[in-house]
Short mmCIF file of C-alpha atoms in Angstrom, two decimals:
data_model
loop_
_atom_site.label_atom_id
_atom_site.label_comp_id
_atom_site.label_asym_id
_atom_site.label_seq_id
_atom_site.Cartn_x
_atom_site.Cartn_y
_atom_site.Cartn_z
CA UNK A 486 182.27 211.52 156.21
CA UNK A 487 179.68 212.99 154.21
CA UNK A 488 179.18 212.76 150.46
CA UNK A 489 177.19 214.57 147.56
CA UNK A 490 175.60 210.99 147.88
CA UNK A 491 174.81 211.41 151.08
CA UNK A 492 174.00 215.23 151.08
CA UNK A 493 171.74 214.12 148.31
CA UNK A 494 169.54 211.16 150.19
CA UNK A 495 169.46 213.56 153.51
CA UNK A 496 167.77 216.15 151.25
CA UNK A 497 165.73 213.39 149.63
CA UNK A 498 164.25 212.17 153.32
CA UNK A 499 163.66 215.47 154.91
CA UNK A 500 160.71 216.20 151.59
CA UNK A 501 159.36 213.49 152.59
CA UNK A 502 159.73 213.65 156.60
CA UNK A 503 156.90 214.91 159.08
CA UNK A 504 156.49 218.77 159.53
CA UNK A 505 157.62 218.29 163.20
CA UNK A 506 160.97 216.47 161.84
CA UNK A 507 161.81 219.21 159.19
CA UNK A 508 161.19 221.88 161.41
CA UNK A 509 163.57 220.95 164.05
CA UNK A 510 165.54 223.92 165.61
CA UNK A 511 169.46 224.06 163.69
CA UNK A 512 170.21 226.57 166.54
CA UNK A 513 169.35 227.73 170.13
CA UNK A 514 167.70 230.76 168.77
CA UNK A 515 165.60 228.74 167.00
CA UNK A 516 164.60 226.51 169.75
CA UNK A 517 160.97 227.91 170.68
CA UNK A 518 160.11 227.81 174.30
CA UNK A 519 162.55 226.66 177.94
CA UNK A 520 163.41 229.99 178.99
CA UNK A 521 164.80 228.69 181.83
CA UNK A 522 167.05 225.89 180.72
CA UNK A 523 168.75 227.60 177.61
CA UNK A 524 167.90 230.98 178.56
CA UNK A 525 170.90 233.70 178.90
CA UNK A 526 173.52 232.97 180.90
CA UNK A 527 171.80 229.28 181.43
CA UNK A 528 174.40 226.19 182.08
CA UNK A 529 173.20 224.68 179.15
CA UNK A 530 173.42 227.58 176.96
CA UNK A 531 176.67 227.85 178.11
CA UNK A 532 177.65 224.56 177.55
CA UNK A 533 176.54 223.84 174.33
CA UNK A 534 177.76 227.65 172.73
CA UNK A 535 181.20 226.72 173.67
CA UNK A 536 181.00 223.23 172.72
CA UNK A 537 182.23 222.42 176.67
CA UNK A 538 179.29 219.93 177.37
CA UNK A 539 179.51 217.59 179.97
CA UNK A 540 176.67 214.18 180.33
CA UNK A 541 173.22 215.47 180.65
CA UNK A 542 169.97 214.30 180.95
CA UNK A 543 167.01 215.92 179.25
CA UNK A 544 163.88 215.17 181.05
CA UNK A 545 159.99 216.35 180.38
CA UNK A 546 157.03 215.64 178.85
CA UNK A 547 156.51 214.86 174.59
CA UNK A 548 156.43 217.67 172.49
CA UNK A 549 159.28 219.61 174.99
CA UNK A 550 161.87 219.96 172.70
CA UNK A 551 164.55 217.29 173.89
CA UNK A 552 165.35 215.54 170.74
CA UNK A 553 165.79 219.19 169.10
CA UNK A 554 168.10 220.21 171.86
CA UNK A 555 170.28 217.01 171.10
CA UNK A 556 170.23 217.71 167.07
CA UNK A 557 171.03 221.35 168.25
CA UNK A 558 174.00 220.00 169.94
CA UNK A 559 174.74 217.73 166.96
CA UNK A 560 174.45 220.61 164.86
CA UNK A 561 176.90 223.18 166.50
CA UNK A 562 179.13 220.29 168.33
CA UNK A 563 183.18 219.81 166.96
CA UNK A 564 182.58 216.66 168.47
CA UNK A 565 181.00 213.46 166.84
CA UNK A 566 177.63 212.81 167.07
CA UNK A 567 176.47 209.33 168.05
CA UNK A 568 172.73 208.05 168.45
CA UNK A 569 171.41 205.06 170.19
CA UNK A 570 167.38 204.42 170.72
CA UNK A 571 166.89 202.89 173.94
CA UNK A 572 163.81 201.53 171.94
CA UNK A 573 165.40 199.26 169.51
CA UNK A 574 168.67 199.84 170.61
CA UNK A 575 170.89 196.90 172.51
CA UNK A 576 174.02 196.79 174.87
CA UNK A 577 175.36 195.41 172.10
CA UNK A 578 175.03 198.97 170.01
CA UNK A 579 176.24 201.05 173.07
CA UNK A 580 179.57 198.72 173.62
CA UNK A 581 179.70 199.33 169.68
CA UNK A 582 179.23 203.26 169.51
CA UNK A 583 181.37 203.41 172.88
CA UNK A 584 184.69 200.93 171.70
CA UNK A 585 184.59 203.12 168.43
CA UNK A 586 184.69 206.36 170.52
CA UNK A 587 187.38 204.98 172.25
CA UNK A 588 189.28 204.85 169.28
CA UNK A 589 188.91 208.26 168.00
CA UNK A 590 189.50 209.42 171.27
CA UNK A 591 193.16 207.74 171.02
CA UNK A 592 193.83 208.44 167.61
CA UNK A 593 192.68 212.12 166.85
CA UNK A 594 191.37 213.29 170.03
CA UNK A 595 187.88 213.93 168.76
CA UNK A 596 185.38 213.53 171.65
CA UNK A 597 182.08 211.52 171.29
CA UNK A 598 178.65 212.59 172.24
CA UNK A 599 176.15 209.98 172.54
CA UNK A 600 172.34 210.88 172.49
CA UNK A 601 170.47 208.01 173.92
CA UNK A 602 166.19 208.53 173.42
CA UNK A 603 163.98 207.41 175.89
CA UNK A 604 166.81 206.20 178.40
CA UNK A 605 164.44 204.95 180.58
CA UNK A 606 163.35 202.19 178.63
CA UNK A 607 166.74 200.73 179.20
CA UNK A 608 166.61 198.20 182.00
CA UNK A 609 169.35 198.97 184.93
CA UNK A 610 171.93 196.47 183.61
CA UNK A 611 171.76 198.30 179.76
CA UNK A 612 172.41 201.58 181.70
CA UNK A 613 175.22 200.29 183.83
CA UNK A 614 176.94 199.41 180.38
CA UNK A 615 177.16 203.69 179.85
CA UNK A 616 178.47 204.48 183.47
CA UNK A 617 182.53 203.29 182.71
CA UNK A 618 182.01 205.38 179.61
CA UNK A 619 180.85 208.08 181.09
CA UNK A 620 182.66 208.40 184.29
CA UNK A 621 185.91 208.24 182.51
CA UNK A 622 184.68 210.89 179.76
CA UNK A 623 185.15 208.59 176.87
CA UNK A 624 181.94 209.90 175.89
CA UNK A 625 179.47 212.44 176.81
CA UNK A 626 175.92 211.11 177.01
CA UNK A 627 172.94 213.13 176.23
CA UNK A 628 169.52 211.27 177.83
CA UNK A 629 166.23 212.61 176.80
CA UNK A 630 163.59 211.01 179.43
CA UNK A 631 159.72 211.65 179.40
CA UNK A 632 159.88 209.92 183.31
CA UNK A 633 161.12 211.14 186.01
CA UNK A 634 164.84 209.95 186.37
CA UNK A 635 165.82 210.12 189.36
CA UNK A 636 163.22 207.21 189.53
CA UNK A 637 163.61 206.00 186.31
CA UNK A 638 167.73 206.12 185.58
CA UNK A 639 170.66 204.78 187.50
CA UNK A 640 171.18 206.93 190.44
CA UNK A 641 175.28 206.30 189.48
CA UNK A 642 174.19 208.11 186.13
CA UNK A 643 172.44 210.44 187.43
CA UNK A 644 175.27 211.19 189.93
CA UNK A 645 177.58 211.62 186.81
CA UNK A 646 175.40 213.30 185.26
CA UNK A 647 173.54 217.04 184.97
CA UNK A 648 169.49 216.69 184.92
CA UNK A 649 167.70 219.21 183.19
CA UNK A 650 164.19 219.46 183.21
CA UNK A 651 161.59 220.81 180.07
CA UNK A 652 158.01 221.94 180.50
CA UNK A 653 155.25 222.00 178.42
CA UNK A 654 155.14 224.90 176.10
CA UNK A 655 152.82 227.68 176.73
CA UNK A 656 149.66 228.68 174.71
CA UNK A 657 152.02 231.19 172.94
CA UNK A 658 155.08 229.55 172.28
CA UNK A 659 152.98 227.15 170.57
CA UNK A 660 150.99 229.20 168.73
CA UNK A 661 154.68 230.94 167.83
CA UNK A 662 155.66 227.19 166.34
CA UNK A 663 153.03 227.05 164.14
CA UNK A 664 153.23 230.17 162.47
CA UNK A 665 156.97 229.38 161.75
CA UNK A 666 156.25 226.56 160.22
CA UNK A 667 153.61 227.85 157.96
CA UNK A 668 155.98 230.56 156.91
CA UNK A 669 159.17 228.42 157.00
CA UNK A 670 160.50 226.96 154.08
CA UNK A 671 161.11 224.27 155.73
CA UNK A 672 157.71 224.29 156.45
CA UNK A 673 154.79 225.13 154.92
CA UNK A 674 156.61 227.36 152.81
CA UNK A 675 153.27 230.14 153.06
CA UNK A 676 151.08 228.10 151.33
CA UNK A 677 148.68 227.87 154.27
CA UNK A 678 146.84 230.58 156.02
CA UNK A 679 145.53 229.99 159.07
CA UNK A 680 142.33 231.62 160.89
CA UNK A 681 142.42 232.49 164.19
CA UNK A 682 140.00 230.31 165.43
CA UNK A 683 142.22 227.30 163.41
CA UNK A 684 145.14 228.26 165.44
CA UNK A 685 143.22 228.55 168.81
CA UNK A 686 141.68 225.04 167.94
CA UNK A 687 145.31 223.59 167.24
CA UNK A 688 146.48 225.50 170.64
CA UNK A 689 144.17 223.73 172.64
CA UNK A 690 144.79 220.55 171.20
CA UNK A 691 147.87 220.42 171.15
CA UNK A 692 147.74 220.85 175.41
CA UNK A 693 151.89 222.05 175.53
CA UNK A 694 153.15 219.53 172.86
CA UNK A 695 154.54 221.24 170.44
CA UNK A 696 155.30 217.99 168.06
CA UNK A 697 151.27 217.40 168.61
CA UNK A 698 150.77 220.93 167.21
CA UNK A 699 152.95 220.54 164.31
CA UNK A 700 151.31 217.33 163.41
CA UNK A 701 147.60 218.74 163.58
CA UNK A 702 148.60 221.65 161.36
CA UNK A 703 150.29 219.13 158.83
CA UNK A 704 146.74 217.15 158.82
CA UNK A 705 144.97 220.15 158.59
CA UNK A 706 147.11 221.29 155.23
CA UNK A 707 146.75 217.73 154.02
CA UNK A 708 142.86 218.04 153.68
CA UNK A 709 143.50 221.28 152.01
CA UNK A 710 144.46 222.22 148.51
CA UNK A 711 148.32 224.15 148.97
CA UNK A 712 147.64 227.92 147.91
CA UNK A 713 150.62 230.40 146.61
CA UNK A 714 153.10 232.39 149.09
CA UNK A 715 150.91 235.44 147.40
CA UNK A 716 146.98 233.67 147.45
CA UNK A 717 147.86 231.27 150.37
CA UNK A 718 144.75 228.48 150.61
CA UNK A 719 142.92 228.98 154.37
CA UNK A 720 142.86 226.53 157.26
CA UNK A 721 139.51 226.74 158.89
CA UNK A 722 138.73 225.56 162.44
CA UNK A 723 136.02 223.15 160.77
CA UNK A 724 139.45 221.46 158.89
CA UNK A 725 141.21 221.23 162.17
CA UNK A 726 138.19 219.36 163.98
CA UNK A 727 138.17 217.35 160.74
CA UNK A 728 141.87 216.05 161.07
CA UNK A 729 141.70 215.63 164.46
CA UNK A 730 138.39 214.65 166.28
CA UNK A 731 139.56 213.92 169.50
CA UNK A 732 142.09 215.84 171.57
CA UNK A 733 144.44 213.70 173.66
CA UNK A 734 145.75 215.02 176.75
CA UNK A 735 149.16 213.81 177.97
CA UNK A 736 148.36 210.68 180.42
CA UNK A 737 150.57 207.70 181.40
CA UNK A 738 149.17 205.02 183.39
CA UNK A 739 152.27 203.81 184.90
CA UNK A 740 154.04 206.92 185.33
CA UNK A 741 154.23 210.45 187.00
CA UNK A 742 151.62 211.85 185.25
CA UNK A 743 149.27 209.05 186.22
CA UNK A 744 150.63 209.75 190.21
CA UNK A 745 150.09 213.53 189.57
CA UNK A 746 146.20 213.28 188.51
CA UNK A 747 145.22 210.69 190.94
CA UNK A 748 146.90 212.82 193.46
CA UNK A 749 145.14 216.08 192.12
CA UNK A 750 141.48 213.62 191.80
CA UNK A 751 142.23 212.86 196.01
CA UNK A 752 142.97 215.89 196.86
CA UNK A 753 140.28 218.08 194.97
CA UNK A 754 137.67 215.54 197.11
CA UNK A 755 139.34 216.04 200.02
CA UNK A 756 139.48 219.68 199.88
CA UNK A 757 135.47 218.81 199.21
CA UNK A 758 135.33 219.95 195.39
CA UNK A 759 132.99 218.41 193.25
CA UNK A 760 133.62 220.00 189.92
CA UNK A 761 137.79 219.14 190.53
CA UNK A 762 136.97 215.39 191.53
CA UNK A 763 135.03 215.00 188.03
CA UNK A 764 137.52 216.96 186.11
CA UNK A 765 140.54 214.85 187.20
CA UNK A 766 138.79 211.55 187.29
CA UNK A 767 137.43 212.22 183.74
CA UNK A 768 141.09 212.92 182.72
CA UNK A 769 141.91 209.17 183.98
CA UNK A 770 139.12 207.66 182.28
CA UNK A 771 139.94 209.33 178.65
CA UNK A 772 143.62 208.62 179.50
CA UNK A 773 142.43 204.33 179.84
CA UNK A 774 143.06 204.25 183.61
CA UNK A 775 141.94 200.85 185.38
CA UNK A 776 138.86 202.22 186.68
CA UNK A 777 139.45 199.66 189.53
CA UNK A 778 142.94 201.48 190.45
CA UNK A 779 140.58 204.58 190.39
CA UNK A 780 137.76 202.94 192.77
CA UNK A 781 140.39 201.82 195.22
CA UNK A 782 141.89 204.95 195.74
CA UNK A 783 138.56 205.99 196.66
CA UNK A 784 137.89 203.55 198.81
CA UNK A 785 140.97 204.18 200.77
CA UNK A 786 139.49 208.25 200.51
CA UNK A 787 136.51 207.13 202.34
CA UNK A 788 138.15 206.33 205.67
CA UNK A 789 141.41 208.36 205.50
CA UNK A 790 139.68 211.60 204.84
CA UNK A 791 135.79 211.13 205.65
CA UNK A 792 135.74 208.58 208.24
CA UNK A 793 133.11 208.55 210.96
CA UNK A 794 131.87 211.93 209.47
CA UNK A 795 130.07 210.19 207.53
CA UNK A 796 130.36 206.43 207.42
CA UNK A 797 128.39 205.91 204.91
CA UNK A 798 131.13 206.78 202.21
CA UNK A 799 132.68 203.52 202.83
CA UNK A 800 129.57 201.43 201.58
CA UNK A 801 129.34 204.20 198.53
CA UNK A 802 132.70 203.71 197.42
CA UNK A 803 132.70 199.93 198.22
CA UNK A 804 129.78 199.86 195.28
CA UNK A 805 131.92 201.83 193.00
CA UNK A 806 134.62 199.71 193.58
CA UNK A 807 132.19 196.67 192.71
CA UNK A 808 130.61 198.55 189.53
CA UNK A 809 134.36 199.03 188.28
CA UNK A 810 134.95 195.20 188.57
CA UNK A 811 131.46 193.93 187.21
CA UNK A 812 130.53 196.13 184.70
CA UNK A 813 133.90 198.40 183.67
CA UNK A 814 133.80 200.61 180.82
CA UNK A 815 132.01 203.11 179.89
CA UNK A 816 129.35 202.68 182.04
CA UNK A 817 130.98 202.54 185.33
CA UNK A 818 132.31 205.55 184.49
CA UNK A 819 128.92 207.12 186.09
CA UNK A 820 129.05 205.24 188.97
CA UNK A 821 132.41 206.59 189.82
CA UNK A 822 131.39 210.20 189.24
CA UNK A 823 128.40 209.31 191.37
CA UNK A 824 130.84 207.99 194.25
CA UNK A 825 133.84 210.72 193.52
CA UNK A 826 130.73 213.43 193.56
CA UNK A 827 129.47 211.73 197.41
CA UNK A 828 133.23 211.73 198.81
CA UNK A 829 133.58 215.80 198.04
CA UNK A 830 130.76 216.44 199.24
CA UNK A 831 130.69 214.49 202.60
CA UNK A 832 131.76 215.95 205.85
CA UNK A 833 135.56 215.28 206.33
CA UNK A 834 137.18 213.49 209.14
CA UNK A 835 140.91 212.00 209.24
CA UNK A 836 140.76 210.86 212.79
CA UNK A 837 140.39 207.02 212.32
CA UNK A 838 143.77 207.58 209.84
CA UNK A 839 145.42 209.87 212.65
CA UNK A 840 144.03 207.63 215.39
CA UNK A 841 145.63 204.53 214.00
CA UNK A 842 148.71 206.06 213.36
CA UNK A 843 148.99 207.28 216.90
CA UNK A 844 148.21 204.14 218.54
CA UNK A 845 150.87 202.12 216.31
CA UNK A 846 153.36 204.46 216.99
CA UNK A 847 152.76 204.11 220.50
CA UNK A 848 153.14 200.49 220.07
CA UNK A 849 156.30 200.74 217.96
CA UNK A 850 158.15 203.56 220.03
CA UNK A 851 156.49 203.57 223.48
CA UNK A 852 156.06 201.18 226.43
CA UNK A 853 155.98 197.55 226.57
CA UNK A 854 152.09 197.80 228.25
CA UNK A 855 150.35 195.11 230.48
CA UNK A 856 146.92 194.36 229.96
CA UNK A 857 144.71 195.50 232.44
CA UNK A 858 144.02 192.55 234.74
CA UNK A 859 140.07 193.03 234.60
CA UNK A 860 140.54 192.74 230.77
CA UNK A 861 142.05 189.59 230.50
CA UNK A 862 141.20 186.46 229.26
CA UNK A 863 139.28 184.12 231.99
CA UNK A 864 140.21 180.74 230.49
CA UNK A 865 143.18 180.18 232.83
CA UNK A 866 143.69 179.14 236.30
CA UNK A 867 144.34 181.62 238.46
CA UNK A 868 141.79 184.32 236.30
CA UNK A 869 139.82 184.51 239.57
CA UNK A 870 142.50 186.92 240.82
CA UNK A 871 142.61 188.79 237.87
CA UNK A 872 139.68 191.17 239.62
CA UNK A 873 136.35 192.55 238.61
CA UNK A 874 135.38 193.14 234.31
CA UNK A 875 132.12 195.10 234.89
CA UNK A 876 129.74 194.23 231.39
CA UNK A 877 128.47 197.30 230.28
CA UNK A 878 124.80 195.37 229.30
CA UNK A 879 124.04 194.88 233.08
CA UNK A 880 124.17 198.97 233.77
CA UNK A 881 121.78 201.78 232.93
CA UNK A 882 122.46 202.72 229.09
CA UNK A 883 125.24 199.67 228.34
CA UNK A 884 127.48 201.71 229.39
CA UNK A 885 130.37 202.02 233.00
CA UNK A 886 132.90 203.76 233.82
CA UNK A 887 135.88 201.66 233.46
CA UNK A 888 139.58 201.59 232.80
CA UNK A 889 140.43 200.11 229.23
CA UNK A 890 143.25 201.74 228.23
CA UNK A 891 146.91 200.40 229.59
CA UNK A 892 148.31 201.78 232.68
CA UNK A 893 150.33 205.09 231.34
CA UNK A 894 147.81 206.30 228.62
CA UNK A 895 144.73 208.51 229.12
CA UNK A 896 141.55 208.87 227.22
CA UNK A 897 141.87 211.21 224.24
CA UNK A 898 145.50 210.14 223.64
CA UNK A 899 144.74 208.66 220.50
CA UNK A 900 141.18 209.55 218.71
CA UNK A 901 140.68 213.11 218.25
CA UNK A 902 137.21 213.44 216.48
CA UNK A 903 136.55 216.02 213.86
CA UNK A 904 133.22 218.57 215.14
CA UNK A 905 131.92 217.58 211.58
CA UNK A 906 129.10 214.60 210.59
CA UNK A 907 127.99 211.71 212.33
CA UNK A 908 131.17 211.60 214.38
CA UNK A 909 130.55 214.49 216.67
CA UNK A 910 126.89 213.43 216.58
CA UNK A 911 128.01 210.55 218.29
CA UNK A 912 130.62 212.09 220.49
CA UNK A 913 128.09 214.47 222.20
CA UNK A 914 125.46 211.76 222.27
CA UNK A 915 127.55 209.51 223.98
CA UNK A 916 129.14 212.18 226.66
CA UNK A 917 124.98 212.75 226.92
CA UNK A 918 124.30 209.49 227.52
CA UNK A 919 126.78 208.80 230.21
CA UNK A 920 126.33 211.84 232.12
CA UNK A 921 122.07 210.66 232.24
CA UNK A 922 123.99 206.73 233.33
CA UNK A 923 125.83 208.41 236.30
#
């Protein structure tokens, strides 16, 4: 139970806390931003309003708002409150937190809610220690995920569990944060002005986080002398560059956001843009992607989606591959703009991917197929039978007409060729050729 002691040392640590911590939402109508999940007539609006919450996970990227949502619910709750970090946290807290709400379940009734941050840093045998818990109702757990966790969290949790997702906050919603906290007393308390070039700077920085915005406006103030509520001191956009130099966009190597921008950086040079390819691979480099992960997704690029159109693009990103492993960063970053720049601009082609995929399917699914007698290998008694291999080199332009296929499949069954690059060159040279040969 709380104290004046304790009233008195919470006061004492939110002076001193981070302008993101001390302006955390005490209601739903102060929660800024996710229309959709705690709009009107939302579940989770719902839910929460008449205290009738049920085990949710909270799932989206930093700076969304799910650690506000769970104080929200701590603030307006009957129930207790119980937190566990999943990044210091052990079993050994949630058996803790879990026999206790046990207890006060049997004794008074009171329910538990448990908010465990960053759930999906436990490991699959520290989640399985929440599912008896949570299946029975002993407690009701609140996740809050940055990964996706249906990938990420026990599918039995998930199962017992509602998943509700949070998006990055839009230009104004963010721009909506900051001027409550420079008006808040909470806040800034109106010491702080802020130009409109400042707040556009700290917008764009802040790229839908809305803790990143709050922290580049506390920087900003910090290399500022405070003003009064009635001669508040001015933020310039010049401060905000000052306090922070380099924007960081949101970007994790080993997550979906690193599967979403290599799959945008594909795509944009399949769909032969140049000026998408760079903008997407340059978002890998500044996040610290392994610019060999990079160059072998490009080298795959080169025959799934150019091909034969141009079969050069497999010796250009074969060098960028080598540049990435010999010489790395920065300077390999060029070489993989070079290469990303060739790929989107090359003729496109998928029919060596298609083709392969045909002809193993055939293999898998179709047939058991002989080879053709004249095809096979001479090196046994009896080959004399096997009839007559005609070799191509002893006819007019190396080439005759000649079954190679197995019995059952027909030319064109397999390689379809794109009308694009040196593959249809080739195509109607060789139909050329062999109509001159007959």
């Amino acid at each position: 139970m709380d104290t004046l002691f304790t009233e008195i040392e919470n006061e004492a640590k939110m002076q001193v806390a981070p302008l993101a911590v001390r302006m955390r939402p005490r209601t739903l109508d102060e929660v800024v931003g996710q229309a959709e999940a705690i709009g009107e007539d939302s579940w989770l609006r719902s839910a929460i309003e008449e205290d009738k919450l049920s085990s949710v996970i909270l799932f989206g990227p930093a700076g969304t708002g799910k650690t506000s949502l769970a104080h929200v619910i701590a603030e307006t709750t009957k129930a207790v409150f119980v937190e566990v970090s999943a990044v210091g946290g052990t079993v050994s807290d949630l058996r803790r937190e879990i026999d206790a709400a046990e207890k006060r379940l049997a004794l008074t009734g009171a329910r538990t809610i448990l908010f465990v941050d960053e759930i999906h840093r436990f490991n699959r045998s520290q989640q399985d220690a929440l599912l008896h818990a949570v299946e029975n109702r002993t407690v009701v757990l609140v996740g809050a995920t940055t990964e996706n966790p249906f990938f990420e969290v026990n599918s039995a949790l998930i199962s017992r569990s509602r998943v509700v997702e949070l998006h990055s906050l839009s230009d104004s919603e963010i721009a909506r944060l900051i001027e409550n906290a420079l008006t808040s007393e909470r806040g800034l308390a109106g010491q702080y002005h802020l130009e409109d070039d400042a707040l556009a700077a700290i917008v764009l920085l802040a790229g839908g986080d809305g803790r990143t915005a709050l922290t580049t406006l506390e920087l900003a103030a910090s290399m500022t002398k405070p003003g009064t509520a009635k001669k508040p001191a001015v933020i310039t956009a010049k401060t905000v560059q000052k306090a922070t130099p380099h924007r960081s966009l949101p970007y994790d190597k080993d997550k979906d956001m690193h599967y979403d921008v290599i799959s945008a950086f594909i795509k944009s040079m399949r769909g032969s843009d140049p000026d998408a390819a760079l903008y997407w691979l340059a978002r890998m480099i500044d996040g610290g992607e392994d610019p060999k992960f990079i160059a072998r997704r490009m080298f795959i690029a080169a025959s799934e989606d150019i091909g034969n159109a141009d079969p050069q693009a497999l010796l250009v990103a074969a060098a960028a591959f080598k540049s990435a492993e010999v010489i790395g960063y920065p300077e390999c970053r060029i070489n993989l703009a070079q290469a990303a720049i060739y790929l989107a601009l090359a003729p496109k082609s998928n029919a060596a991917e298609a083709g392969i995929d045909a002809a193993l399917a055939e293999v898998r699914k179709g047939k058991a197929r002989a080879v053709p007698d004249h095809l096979r290998d001479r090196h046994r008694p009896g080959s004399e039978n096997y009839g007559d291999y005609k070799y191509p080199h002893s006819f007019p332009g190396g080439w005759v007409d000649q079954q190679y296929l197995p019995d059952g499949l027909e030319k064109g069954c397999f390689f379809h060729p794109s009308p694009r690059g040196w593959e249809a060159y080739r195509i109607e040279a060789t139909s050329r050729d062999r109509k001159s040969s007959e």
